Amino acid sequence: MRIKYTIPIVFFVALVIIEKENSIVSRVSDKLALKQTSQTPLQPSGSYRTLPKHNGSFAPLGKMDSAFMLMKRRLVDYSQHQEVVTEGRRHILLLATTRTGSSLVGEFFNQQRDNMFYLFEPLWHVEKMLTLETGGTNATAAVKAYRDVLRRLFLCDFSLLERFIDPLPADHTTAALFRRSSSSSLCEASVCSPAIKGVFERYHCRNRRCGPLNLTMASGSCLQKEHRVIKSVRVRQLENLRPLAEDPHLDVRFIQLVRDPRAVLASRMVAFAAKYKNWKQWAVDGDVPIDNDEVKKLKGNCDNIRMSAEIGLRQPTWLRRRYMLVRYEDIARFPLRKAAEMYRFAGIPLTPQVRSWILKNTQASKGTSGVYSTQKNSSEQVEKWRFSLPFKIAQVVQKVCGPTLKLFGYKIVSSEEMLRDKSFSLIEDKVFKFL
Ligand SMILES: *[C@@H]1O[C@H](CO)[C@@H](O)[C@H](O)[C@H]1NC(C)=O
Ligand SMILES: *[C@@H]1O[C@H](CO)[C@@H](O)[C@H](O)[C@H]1NC(C)=O
Ligand SMILES: *[C@@H]1O[C@H](CO)[C@@H](O)[C@H](O)[C@H]1NC(C)=O
C-alpha cells in the first residue's frame, strides 16, 4: 500500500519542477511561455482567463500566479486520487455490547468469505492483559491500547496484538487466539497449518483441524482480502476512535449496534448467571437497591452507549459518512433489509451467498414445527425477554437508562400487563438519518 502512495507523490514533485521551469522560461521569453501554456492540456483555462489583466511588467507575475493555482489544483486532484486508492478497501468496526446480537451481525460479514477478513473480539486479549496488569483501573491505557491494536489489525499487522496474547506467541504462532474458529478467514486452508498429533488433535477450526495459528500466515491472508471487519464489545466511547477515522491509511466505517437495555439485562441474567447473581436475587426479592454499584454500572453502560450514538447521529466532520446506528430489534425483524442497508453503508456489494445464509439462519424454515426447528425465528426471539424479566427490574432499567431508551425509540412500560402484552409493541418505528 505504501508503494501506491509514493507514486503520485513522486509524480507530483516532478510536476512541480516542470512547473517551476515553465515559470523561468516564461520570464525569459513571454512569447515562448504563451506558446507553451496554450499547448499544455492540463492548463485550467477558466482560472487563467479570470485573472485580472495586468500591464506588461506584471504579466510574468500573473503567469506565476496561474502556475501556482495550477499546482494547487493538481495537489487537490492528487489528494482526491489518493482517496480513490484507498476507496476500494473498507475497514468496518462493528461496535456493540454483549447480548446485542453482535455475533449474528458479525456473521453477516464473516459469511462473505472471499473478499472479507473478519476478526471476532481481538480486544478480548487486550482487556484480559490490562486487567491482569493494572487491575483494569487505568482507563486511559485501555483506550490507547484498544485503538492502537485496532489500527494495526486493520492494516493486517498482528505484532501489537501478539504482545497481549497469553502465553506470548513463540515464532508468531499461538494456540491461544480467542475464538479463532469464529473467523472463517483464520480457518482457511492457507492459514491452517497441520494439526500436531496428540497436542491439538481436538482443535477444530470450523470444518478443519488446524494446528496453532501462525500469525504471519494470518497476516498474509488478511492482506489478500479486500475488506476487513472487526467486531468488538469493548470500546466504551466512539469518540476515542476519532484518530482511526482520521487516519489517511484507513477508510473506517463504524456500525454501532444497540438493543433495548431491558432485553440486554434479561439476556445477561441468563447467559452470565454467576456474574448477575445479585440481579437474580433482586428479581426474587422484588427489591433493587438503587444505589448499588451494579445498578450504577448499568447506568454507566447505558450512558456510554447513548453518548457514542449521540456523537454519531450529530455527524461531526470526522464521522461524516462513517457512522451508522442499527437496532438489534430491526435486524431481528427485517434481517435481509438491514443487512442490505449495512452493506450499502459499508460500500460493499451483498453477495447471494450472504443473502442465503441470512435467510437460512434468521427464519424458521417452513414446514418444521417450532420445537424441532434448529433455526430460530429471530423475529419471535426478539421479544422473549418480556416474559422472563420481572416488572420490578424493568422499572429499574427504565429509571437509570431512561434517556437511552428514549433516544433509540424503546417504549416505557408502566405496568406488568403492559410488559407482558405482546400485542403492544415496545419498539417505535424509528429511522436514524445519516449523511
Ligand atoms: C495509565 O496509562 C497511561 C498511558 O499508558 C500512563 O501514562 C499512566 O501513567 C497510567 N496511570 C496509572 C495510574 O498507572
Ligand atoms: C509461519 O508462516 C510463515 C509464512 O508462511 C513461515 O515463514 C514461518 O516459518 C511459519 N512459522 C512457523 C513457526 O511455522
Ligand atoms: C416468525 O414469527 C413472527 C412473529 O410471531 C411471524 O409473524 C412470522 O411469520 C414468523 N416467520 C416465519 C418464517 O416463521
GROMACS .gro file of C-alpha atoms and ligand atoms in nm:
model
  477
    1MET     CA    1   0.000   0.000   0.000
    2ARG     CA    2   0.290   0.230   0.083
    3ILE     CA    3   0.420   0.193  -0.273
    4LYS     CA    4   0.085   0.308  -0.413
    5TYR     CA    5   0.123   0.632  -0.217
    6THR     CA    6   0.473   0.711  -0.329
    7ILE     CA    7   0.388   0.702  -0.700
    8PRO     CA    8   0.157   1.005  -0.707
    9ILE     CA    9   0.383   1.193  -0.465
   10VAL     CA   10   0.695   1.142  -0.675
   11PHE     CA   11   0.495   1.231  -0.983
   12PHE     CA   12   0.376   1.545  -0.816
   13VAL     CA   13   0.729   1.654  -0.720
   14ALA     CA   14   0.830   1.608  -1.082
   15LEU     CA   15   0.537   1.825  -1.193
   16VAL     CA   16   0.638   2.099  -0.951
   17ILE     CA   17   0.985   2.102  -1.104
   18ILE     CA   18   0.842   2.116  -1.455
   19GLU     CA   19   0.609   2.393  -1.345
   20LYS     CA   20   0.897   2.593  -1.197
   21GLU     CA   21   1.087   2.557  -1.520
   22ASN     CA   22   0.784   2.682  -1.707
   23SER     CA   23   0.782   2.996  -1.495
   24ILE     CA   24   1.152   3.052  -1.554
   25VAL     CA   25   1.101   3.006  -1.925
   26SER     CA   26   0.811   3.249  -1.917
   27ARG     CA   27   1.031   3.511  -1.762
   28VAL     CA   28   1.294   3.461  -2.028
   29SER     CA   29   1.052   3.481  -2.315
   30ASP     CA   30   0.686   3.576  -2.296
   31LYS     CA   31   0.629   3.453  -2.644
   32LEU     CA   32   0.762   3.107  -2.572
   33ALA     CA   33   0.574   3.087  -2.247
   34LEU     CA   34   0.244   3.172  -2.413
   35LYS     CA   35   0.303   2.908  -2.674
   36GLN     CA   36   0.379   2.654  -2.406
   37THR     CA   37   0.078   2.727  -2.193
   38SER     CA   38  -0.159   2.713  -2.486
   39GLN     CA   39  -0.022   2.370  -2.564
   40THR     CA   40  -0.037   2.238  -2.214
   41PRO     CA   41  -0.353   2.025  -2.196
   42LEU     CA   42  -0.364   2.041  -1.815
   43GLN     CA   43  -0.386   2.422  -1.815
   44PRO     CA   44  -0.706   2.519  -1.633
   45SER     CA   45  -0.810   2.776  -1.891
   46GLY     CA   46  -1.100   2.907  -1.684
   47SER     CA   47  -0.894   3.019  -1.388
   48TYR     CA   48  -0.625   3.159  -1.614
   49ARG     CA   49  -0.873   3.373  -1.803
   50THR     CA   50  -1.039   3.512  -1.494
   51LEU     CA   51  -0.710   3.653  -1.369
   52PRO     CA   52  -0.719   4.033  -1.365
   53LYS     CA   53  -0.543   4.198  -1.656
   54HIS     CA   54  -0.204   4.342  -1.565
   55ASN     CA   55   0.019   4.574  -1.756
   56GLY     CA   56   0.326   4.436  -1.927
   57SER     CA   57   0.561   4.447  -1.631
   58PHE     CA   58   0.325   4.240  -1.416
   59ALA     CA   59   0.247   3.979  -1.678
   60PRO     CA   60   0.514   3.728  -1.566
   61LEU     CA   61   0.387   3.759  -1.209
   62GLY     CA   62   0.036   3.684  -1.330
   63LYS     CA   63   0.165   3.378  -1.503
   64MET     CA   64   0.339   3.265  -1.189
   65ASP     CA   65   0.011   3.312  -1.008
   66SER     CA   66  -0.165   3.094  -1.256
   67ALA     CA   67   0.111   2.837  -1.236
   68PHE     CA   68   0.065   2.837  -0.860
   69MET     CA   69  -0.309   2.791  -0.896
   70LEU     CA   70  -0.245   2.509  -1.134
   71MET     CA   71  -0.019   2.348  -0.878
   72LYS     CA   72  -0.282   2.388  -0.611
   73ARG     CA   73  -0.545   2.234  -0.831
   74ARG     CA   74  -0.321   1.943  -0.910
   75LEU     CA   75  -0.248   1.895  -0.542
   76VAL     CA   76  -0.622   1.872  -0.480
   77ASP     CA   77  -0.653   1.631  -0.773
   78TYR     CA   78  -0.382   1.410  -0.633
   79SER     CA   79  -0.516   1.410  -0.281
   80GLN     CA   80  -0.852   1.306  -0.429
   81HIS     CA   81  -0.669   1.048  -0.633
   82GLN     CA   82  -0.514   0.918  -0.312
   83GLU     CA   83  -0.862   0.868  -0.167
   84VAL     CA   84  -0.950   0.668  -0.474
   85VAL     CA   85  -0.654   0.443  -0.398
   86THR     CA   86  -0.793   0.354  -0.052
   87GLU     CA   87  -1.156   0.372  -0.160
   88GLY     CA   88  -1.194   0.012  -0.262
   89ARG     CA   89  -1.072  -0.116   0.073
   90ARG     CA   90  -1.310  -0.078   0.367
   91HIS     CA   91  -1.241  -0.114   0.735
   92ILE     CA   92  -1.559  -0.183   0.923
   93LEU     CA   93  -1.574  -0.169   1.300
   94LEU     CA   94  -1.879  -0.331   1.446
   95LEU     CA   95  -1.932  -0.172   1.787
   96ALA     CA   96  -2.167  -0.330   2.035
   97THR     CA   97  -2.204  -0.452   2.392
   98THR     CA   98  -2.263  -0.811   2.499
   99ARG     CA   99  -2.602  -0.969   2.424
  100THR     CA  100  -2.695  -0.727   2.148
  101GLY     CA  101  -2.674  -0.972   1.860
  102SER     CA  102  -2.325  -0.867   1.757
  103SER     CA  103  -2.214  -1.224   1.681
  104LEU     CA  104  -2.505  -1.259   1.438
  105VAL     CA  105  -2.430  -0.928   1.270
  106GLY     CA  106  -2.059  -1.013   1.262
  107GLU     CA  107  -2.156  -1.332   1.085
  108PHE     CA  108  -2.341  -1.127   0.820
  109PHE     CA  109  -1.995  -1.006   0.719
  110ASN     CA  110  -1.797  -1.318   0.804
  111GLN     CA  111  -2.009  -1.516   0.560
  112GLN     CA  112  -1.876  -1.310   0.270
  113ARG     CA  113  -1.564  -1.517   0.276
  114ASP     CA  114  -1.377  -1.448  -0.044
  115ASN     CA  115  -1.301  -1.080  -0.007
  116MET     CA  116  -1.355  -1.032   0.365
  117PHE     CA  117  -1.118  -1.065   0.658
  118TYR     CA  118  -1.323  -1.087   0.976
  119LEU     CA  119  -1.196  -1.082   1.333
  120PHE     CA  120  -1.412  -1.172   1.630
  121GLU     CA  121  -1.326  -0.983   1.952
  122PRO     CA  122  -0.949  -0.950   1.919
  123LEU     CA  123  -0.959  -0.692   2.201
  124TRP     CA  124  -1.050  -0.972   2.440
  125HIS     CA  125  -0.675  -1.033   2.480
  126VAL     CA  126  -0.603  -0.667   2.541
  127GLU     CA  127  -0.870  -0.636   2.808
  128LYS     CA  128  -0.754  -0.953   2.978
  129MET     CA  129  -0.390  -0.849   2.987
  130LEU     CA  130  -0.465  -0.498   3.111
  131THR     CA  131  -0.692  -0.635   3.380
  132LEU     CA  132  -0.414  -0.866   3.497
  133GLU     CA  133  -0.153  -0.593   3.489
  134THR     CA  134  -0.334  -0.293   3.626
  135GLY     CA  135  -0.647  -0.438   3.774
  136GLY     CA  136  -0.833  -0.279   3.485
  137THR     CA  137  -0.833   0.059   3.656
  138ASN     CA  138  -0.636   0.257   3.401
  139ALA     CA  139  -0.899   0.365   3.150
  140THR     CA  140  -0.654   0.589   2.961
  141ALA     CA  141  -0.421   0.298   2.898
  142ALA     CA  142  -0.710   0.080   2.778
  143VAL     CA  143  -0.840   0.346   2.538
  144LYS     CA  144  -0.498   0.384   2.381
  145ALA     CA  145  -0.426   0.012   2.365
  146TYR     CA  146  -0.764  -0.070   2.206
  147ARG     CA  147  -0.721   0.199   1.946
  148ASP     CA  148  -0.362   0.109   1.859
  149VAL     CA  149  -0.438  -0.262   1.831
  150LEU     CA  150  -0.744  -0.198   1.613
  151ARG     CA  151  -0.543   0.027   1.385
  152ARG     CA  152  -0.268  -0.231   1.339
  153LEU     CA  153  -0.517  -0.511   1.280
  154PHE     CA  154  -0.697  -0.309   1.014
  155LEU     CA  155  -0.358  -0.291   0.844
  156CYS     CA  156  -0.317  -0.670   0.885
  157ASP     CA  157  -0.038  -0.625   1.137
  158PHE     CA  158  -0.073  -0.868   1.430
  159SER     CA  159   0.251  -0.772   1.606
  160LEU     CA  160   0.093  -0.543   1.864
  161LEU     CA  161  -0.188  -0.786   1.940
  162GLU     CA  162   0.075  -1.056   1.993
  163ARG     CA  163   0.209  -0.871   2.294
  164PHE     CA  164  -0.129  -0.910   2.464
  165ILE     CA  165  -0.172  -1.281   2.394
  166ASP     CA  166  -0.102  -1.504   2.690
  167PRO     CA  167   0.111  -1.712   2.666
  168LEU     CA  168   0.322  -1.489   2.444
  169PRO     CA  169   0.328  -1.641   2.093
  170ALA     CA  170   0.656  -1.813   2.002
  171ASP     CA  171   0.768  -1.761   1.641
  172HIS     CA  172   0.445  -1.563   1.586
  173THR     CA  173   0.249  -1.880   1.644
  174THR     CA  174  -0.025  -1.930   1.901
  175ALA     CA  175  -0.285  -2.185   2.002
  176ALA     CA  176  -0.447  -1.932   2.234
  177LEU     CA  177  -0.619  -1.689   2.000
  178PHE     CA  178  -0.963  -1.616   2.143
  179ARG     CA  179  -1.243  -1.775   1.938
  180ARG     CA  180  -1.028  -1.828   1.633
  181SER     CA  181  -1.292  -2.050   1.478
  182SER     CA  182  -1.541  -1.762   1.477
  183SER     CA  183  -1.340  -1.616   1.195
  184SER     CA  184  -1.368  -1.803   0.868
  185SER     CA  185  -1.055  -1.626   0.741
  186LEU     CA  186  -0.850  -1.781   1.021
  187CYS     CA  187  -0.965  -2.132   0.933
  188GLU     CA  188  -0.898  -2.119   0.561
  189ALA     CA  189  -0.665  -2.376   0.411
  190SER     CA  190  -0.394  -2.114   0.360
  191VAL     CA  191  -0.397  -2.029   0.733
  192CYS     CA  192  -0.444  -2.381   0.861
  193SER     CA  193  -0.114  -2.544   0.947
  194PRO     CA  194  -0.140  -2.919   1.006
  195ALA     CA  195  -0.262  -3.018   1.350
  196ILE     CA  196   0.007  -3.157   1.576
  197LYS     CA  197  -0.085  -3.513   1.665
  198GLY     CA  198  -0.188  -3.554   2.023
  199VAL     CA  199  -0.149  -3.190   2.116
  200PHE     CA  200  -0.408  -3.006   1.911
  201GLU     CA  201  -0.596  -3.304   1.785
  202ARG     CA  202  -0.921  -3.177   1.923
  203TYR     CA  203  -0.871  -2.830   1.791
  204HIS     CA  204  -1.139  -2.777   1.530
  205CYS     CA  205  -1.138  -2.473   1.313
  206ARG     CA  206  -1.479  -2.464   1.152
  207ASN     CA  207  -1.468  -2.772   0.928
  208ARG     CA  208  -1.095  -2.824   0.957
  209ARG     CA  209  -0.843  -2.946   1.204
  210CYS     CA  210  -0.567  -2.693   1.230
  211GLY     CA  211  -0.251  -2.664   1.433
  212PRO     CA  212  -0.164  -2.347   1.626
  213LEU     CA  213  -0.230  -2.027   1.438
  214ASN     CA  214   0.067  -1.886   1.252
  215LEU     CA  215   0.003  -1.511   1.271
  216THR     CA  216   0.236  -1.444   0.979
  217MET     CA  217   0.005  -1.659   0.769
  218ALA     CA  218  -0.298  -1.483   0.917
  219SER     CA  219  -0.148  -1.151   0.816
  220GLY     CA  220  -0.083  -1.283   0.466
  221SER     CA  221  -0.445  -1.392   0.434
  222CYS     CA  222  -0.563  -1.054   0.562
  223LEU     CA  223  -0.354  -0.869   0.304
  224GLN     CA  224  -0.513  -1.074   0.028
  225LYS     CA  225  -0.865  -0.968   0.124
  226GLU     CA  226  -1.027  -0.656   0.001
  227HIS     CA  227  -1.222  -0.561   0.315
  228ARG     CA  228  -1.165  -0.600   0.687
  229VAL     CA  229  -1.426  -0.624   0.957
  230ILE     CA  230  -1.363  -0.630   1.330
  231LYS     CA  231  -1.631  -0.686   1.589
  232SER     CA  232  -1.582  -0.555   1.941
  233VAL     CA  233  -1.789  -0.521   2.254
  234ARG     CA  234  -1.505  -0.348   2.439
  235VAL     CA  235  -1.495   0.007   2.307
  236ARG     CA  236  -1.673   0.236   2.551
  237GLN     CA  237  -1.678   0.566   2.365
  238LEU     CA  238  -1.691   0.619   1.993
  239GLU     CA  239  -1.507   0.948   2.035
  240ASN     CA  240  -1.197   0.757   2.150
  241LEU     CA  241  -1.168   0.618   1.798
  242ARG     CA  242  -1.156   0.952   1.623
  243PRO     CA  243  -0.786   0.906   1.525
  244LEU     CA  244  -0.886   0.592   1.334
  245ALA     CA  245  -1.148   0.782   1.136
  246GLU     CA  246  -0.892   1.048   1.053
  247ASP     CA  247  -0.614   0.808   0.963
  248PRO     CA  248  -0.531   0.852   0.592
  249HIS     CA  249  -0.425   0.487   0.564
  250LEU     CA  250  -0.769   0.363   0.665
  251ASP     CA  251  -1.124   0.403   0.541
  252VAL     CA  252  -1.304   0.319   0.864
  253ARG     CA  253  -1.682   0.291   0.895
  254PHE     CA  254  -1.843   0.240   1.233
  255ILE     CA  255  -2.159   0.038   1.275
  256GLN     CA  256  -2.299   0.077   1.625
  257LEU     CA  257  -2.536  -0.197   1.724
  258VAL     CA  258  -2.778  -0.126   2.008
  259ARG     CA  259  -3.056  -0.318   2.180
  260ASP     CA  260  -3.324  -0.246   2.437
  261PRO     CA  261  -3.131  -0.233   2.770
  262ARG     CA  262  -3.413  -0.423   2.943
  263ALA     CA  263  -3.371  -0.710   2.695
  264VAL     CA  264  -2.993  -0.695   2.733
  265LEU     CA  265  -3.016  -0.726   3.110
  266ALA     CA  266  -3.266  -1.012   3.085
  267SER     CA  267  -3.033  -1.192   2.846
  268ARG     CA  268  -2.725  -1.134   3.061
  269MET     CA  269  -2.902  -1.266   3.369
  270VAL     CA  270  -2.935  -1.595   3.183
  271ALA     CA  271  -2.604  -1.601   2.993
  272PHE     CA  272  -2.380  -1.475   3.275
  273ALA     CA  273  -2.572  -1.620   3.567
  274ALA     CA  274  -2.283  -1.609   3.814
  275LYS     CA  275  -2.191  -1.253   3.738
  276TYR     CA  276  -2.552  -1.142   3.758
  277LYS     CA  277  -2.645  -1.336   4.069
  278ASN     CA  278  -2.729  -1.017   4.258
  279TRP     CA  279  -2.978  -0.920   3.991
  280LYS     CA  280  -3.130  -1.264   4.011
  281GLN     CA  281  -3.162  -1.230   4.384
  282TRP     CA  282  -3.323  -0.888   4.347
  283ALA     CA  283  -3.564  -1.039   4.095
  284VAL     CA  284  -3.668  -1.294   4.356
  285ASP     CA  285  -3.685  -1.039   4.637
  286GLY     CA  286  -3.870  -0.791   4.423
  287ASP     CA  287  -3.648  -0.516   4.559
  288VAL     CA  288  -3.348  -0.345   4.396
  289PRO     CA  289  -3.106  -0.128   4.596
  290ILE     CA  290  -3.089   0.162   4.354
  291ASP     CA  291  -2.755   0.297   4.482
  292ASN     CA  292  -2.583  -0.040   4.445
  293ASP     CA  293  -2.262  -0.043   4.237
  294GLU     CA  294  -2.409  -0.284   3.985
  295VAL     CA  295  -2.704  -0.055   3.923
  296LYS     CA  296  -2.458   0.232   3.878
  297LYS     CA  297  -2.263   0.021   3.635
  298LEU     CA  298  -2.578  -0.044   3.435
  299LYS     CA  299  -2.639   0.329   3.421
  300GLY     CA  300  -2.277   0.390   3.316
  301ASN     CA  301  -2.311   0.138   3.032
  302CYS     CA  302  -2.634   0.295   2.911
  303ASP     CA  303  -2.477   0.641   2.922
  304ASN     CA  304  -2.172   0.530   2.725
  305ILE     CA  305  -2.385   0.373   2.454
  306ARG     CA  306  -2.611   0.677   2.435
  307MET     CA  307  -2.324   0.927   2.426
  308SER     CA  308  -2.150   0.734   2.148
  309ALA     CA  309  -2.473   0.730   1.948
  310GLU     CA  310  -2.534   1.099   2.012
  311ILE     CA  311  -2.196   1.184   1.864
  312GLY     CA  312  -2.259   0.952   1.572
  313LEU     CA  313  -2.602   1.097   1.499
  314ARG     CA  314  -2.472   1.453   1.528
  315GLN     CA  315  -2.237   1.370   1.237
  316PRO     CA  316  -1.932   1.582   1.314
  317THR     CA  317  -1.698   1.623   1.016
  318TRP     CA  318  -1.471   1.339   1.125
  319LEU     CA  319  -1.764   1.096   1.131
  320ARG     CA  320  -1.940   1.209   0.815
  321ARG     CA  321  -2.045   0.903   0.612
  322ARG     CA  322  -1.860   0.689   0.866
  323TYR     CA  323  -2.129   0.614   1.121
  324MET     CA  324  -2.438   0.401   1.119
  325LEU     CA  325  -2.669   0.311   1.405
  326VAL     CA  326  -2.856  -0.017   1.393
  327ARG     CA  327  -3.106  -0.156   1.642
  328TYR     CA  328  -3.090  -0.529   1.704
  329GLU     CA  329  -3.470  -0.540   1.703
  330ASP     CA  330  -3.479  -0.415   1.344
  331ILE     CA  331  -3.220  -0.672   1.240
  332ALA     CA  332  -3.421  -0.947   1.405
  333ARG     CA  333  -3.743  -0.838   1.236
  334PHE     CA  334  -3.602  -0.744   0.894
  335PRO     CA  335  -3.266  -0.922   0.873
  336LEU     CA  336  -3.217  -0.907   0.499
  337ARG     CA  337  -3.328  -0.548   0.464
  338LYS     CA  338  -3.099  -0.435   0.746
  339ALA     CA  339  -2.807  -0.640   0.614
  340ALA     CA  340  -2.853  -0.475   0.274
  341GLU     CA  341  -2.850  -0.134   0.444
  342MET     CA  342  -2.533  -0.214   0.634
  343TYR     CA  343  -2.361  -0.341   0.323
  344ARG     CA  344  -2.471  -0.034   0.129
  345PHE     CA  345  -2.336   0.188   0.407
  346ALA     CA  346  -2.011  -0.008   0.404
  347GLY     CA  347  -1.990   0.029   0.027
  348ILE     CA  348  -1.956  -0.346  -0.023
  349PRO     CA  349  -2.184  -0.550  -0.251
  350LEU     CA  350  -2.402  -0.805  -0.073
  351THR     CA  351  -2.342  -1.145  -0.229
  352PRO     CA  352  -2.608  -1.413  -0.291
  353GLN     CA  353  -2.405  -1.635  -0.056
  354VAL     CA  354  -2.453  -1.390   0.233
  355ARG     CA  355  -2.816  -1.340   0.140
  356SER     CA  356  -2.896  -1.709   0.158
  357TRP     CA  357  -2.702  -1.752   0.482
  358ILE     CA  358  -2.907  -1.475   0.642
  359LEU     CA  359  -3.236  -1.621   0.523
  360LYS     CA  360  -3.142  -1.964   0.645
  361ASN     CA  361  -3.025  -1.851   0.988
  362THR     CA  362  -3.286  -1.597   1.084
  363GLN     CA  363  -3.607  -1.771   0.983
  364ALA     CA  364  -3.753  -2.096   1.094
  365SER     CA  365  -3.778  -2.299   0.776
  366LYS     CA  366  -4.130  -2.354   0.654
  367GLY     CA  367  -4.286  -2.685   0.747
  368THR     CA  368  -4.073  -2.750   1.054
  369SER     CA  369  -4.261  -2.718   1.376
  370GLY     CA  370  -4.110  -2.478   1.629
  371VAL     CA  371  -3.994  -2.735   1.883
  372TYR     CA  372  -3.780  -2.937   1.645
  373SER     CA  373  -3.652  -2.649   1.440
  374THR     CA  374  -3.284  -2.579   1.488
  375GLN     CA  375  -3.320  -2.248   1.312
  376LYS     CA  376  -3.476  -1.981   1.523
  377ASN     CA  377  -3.735  -1.737   1.403
  378SER     CA  378  -3.540  -1.428   1.506
  379SER     CA  379  -3.849  -1.210   1.494
  380GLU     CA  380  -4.007  -1.428   1.760
  381GLN     CA  381  -3.690  -1.441   1.971
  382VAL     CA  382  -3.659  -1.066   1.997
  383GLU     CA  383  -3.945  -1.018   2.244
  384LYS     CA  384  -3.898  -1.328   2.455
  385TRP     CA  385  -3.742  -1.127   2.738
  386ARG     CA  386  -4.078  -0.964   2.806
  387PHE     CA  387  -4.191  -1.286   2.972
  388SER     CA  388  -3.879  -1.355   3.177
  389LEU     CA  389  -3.788  -1.015   3.319
  390PRO     CA  390  -3.967  -0.918   3.642
  391PHE     CA  391  -4.155  -0.590   3.605
  392LYS     CA  392  -3.966  -0.450   3.906
  393ILE     CA  393  -3.631  -0.498   3.728
  394ALA     CA  394  -3.770  -0.349   3.406
  395GLN     CA  395  -3.868  -0.043   3.610
  396VAL     CA  396  -3.515  -0.004   3.747
  397VAL     CA  397  -3.368  -0.021   3.395
  398GLN     CA  398  -3.621   0.237   3.278
  399LYS     CA  399  -3.522   0.462   3.565
  400VAL     CA  400  -3.144   0.453   3.514
  401CYS     CA  401  -3.145   0.414   3.133
  402GLY     CA  402  -3.439   0.644   3.055
  403PRO     CA  403  -3.259   0.878   2.810
  404THR     CA  404  -3.106   0.579   2.630
  405LEU     CA  405  -3.445   0.411   2.584
  406LYS     CA  406  -3.586   0.737   2.454
  407LEU     CA  407  -3.307   0.802   2.205
  408PHE     CA  408  -3.334   0.458   2.047
  409GLY     CA  409  -3.714   0.451   2.047
  410TYR     CA  410  -3.789   0.186   2.310
  411LYS     CA  411  -4.123   0.246   2.482
  412ILE     CA  412  -4.155   0.265   2.859
  413VAL     CA  413  -4.394   0.021   3.026
  414SER     CA  414  -4.597   0.143   3.322
  415SER     CA  415  -4.744  -0.186   3.436
  416GLU     CA  416  -4.676  -0.556   3.438
  417GLU     CA  417  -4.971  -0.608   3.199
  418MET     CA  418  -4.816  -0.369   2.950
  419LEU     CA  419  -4.484  -0.550   2.972
  420ARG     CA  420  -4.640  -0.889   2.901
  421ASP     CA  421  -4.890  -0.779   2.636
  422LYS     CA  422  -4.727  -0.873   2.309
  423SER     CA  423  -4.992  -0.700   2.102
  424PHE     CA  424  -4.838  -0.378   2.232
  425SER     CA  425  -4.501  -0.331   2.061
  426LEU     CA  426  -4.223  -0.171   2.265
  427ILE     CA  427  -4.033  -0.073   1.954
  428GLU     CA  428  -4.112   0.263   1.798
  429ASP     CA  429  -4.063   0.283   1.425
  430LYS     CA  430  -3.761   0.499   1.408
  431VAL     CA  431  -3.545   0.600   1.117
  432PHE     CA  432  -3.199   0.723   1.201
  433LYS     CA  433  -3.073   0.967   0.942
  434PHE     CA  434  -2.718   0.954   0.816
  435LEU     CA  435  -2.548   1.179   0.571
  436LIG     C1  436  -0.229   0.499   3.282
  436LIG     O1  437  -0.184   0.478   3.150
  436LIG     C2  438  -0.124   0.591   3.091
  436LIG     C3  439  -0.099   0.560   2.945
  436LIG     O2  440  -0.037   0.438   2.926
  436LIG     C4  441   0.004   0.622   3.170
  436LIG     O3  442   0.068   0.735   3.115
  436LIG     C5  443  -0.031   0.648   3.315
  436LIG     O4  444   0.085   0.666   3.391
  436LIG     C6  445  -0.111   0.532   3.373
  436LIG     N1  446  -0.163   0.568   3.507
  436LIG     C7  447  -0.154   0.487   3.611
  436LIG     C8  448  -0.215   0.539   3.737
  436LIG     O5  449  -0.100   0.379   3.607
  437LIG     C1  450   0.471  -1.913   0.971
  437LIG     O1  451   0.443  -1.884   0.837
  437LIG     C2  452   0.548  -1.816   0.771
  437LIG     C3  453   0.497  -1.778   0.634
  437LIG     O2  454   0.440  -1.886   0.569
  437LIG     C4  455   0.671  -1.907   0.765
  437LIG     O3  456   0.778  -1.841   0.701
  437LIG     C5  457   0.710  -1.942   0.909
  437LIG     O4  458   0.817  -2.033   0.909
  437LIG     C6  459   0.593  -2.002   0.984
  437LIG     N1  460   0.628  -2.016   1.125
  437LIG     C7  461   0.625  -2.133   1.188
  437LIG     C8  462   0.665  -2.131   1.331
  437LIG     O5  463   0.590  -2.235   1.133
  438LIG     C1  464  -4.172  -1.554   1.279
  438LIG     O1  465  -4.250  -1.510   1.387
  438LIG     C2  466  -4.330  -1.393   1.358
  438LIG     C3  467  -4.393  -1.344   1.486
  438LIG     O2  468  -4.455  -1.449   1.555
  438LIG     C4  469  -4.431  -1.427   1.248
  438LIG     O3  470  -4.509  -1.316   1.217
  438LIG     C5  471  -4.355  -1.476   1.125
  438LIG     O4  472  -4.446  -1.518   1.027
  438LIG     C6  473  -4.259  -1.590   1.159
  438LIG     N1  474  -4.177  -1.617   1.042
  438LIG     C7  475  -4.152  -1.742   0.998
  438LIG     C8  476  -4.068  -1.752   0.876
  438LIG     O5  477  -4.192  -1.840   1.054
   0.00000   0.00000   0.00000
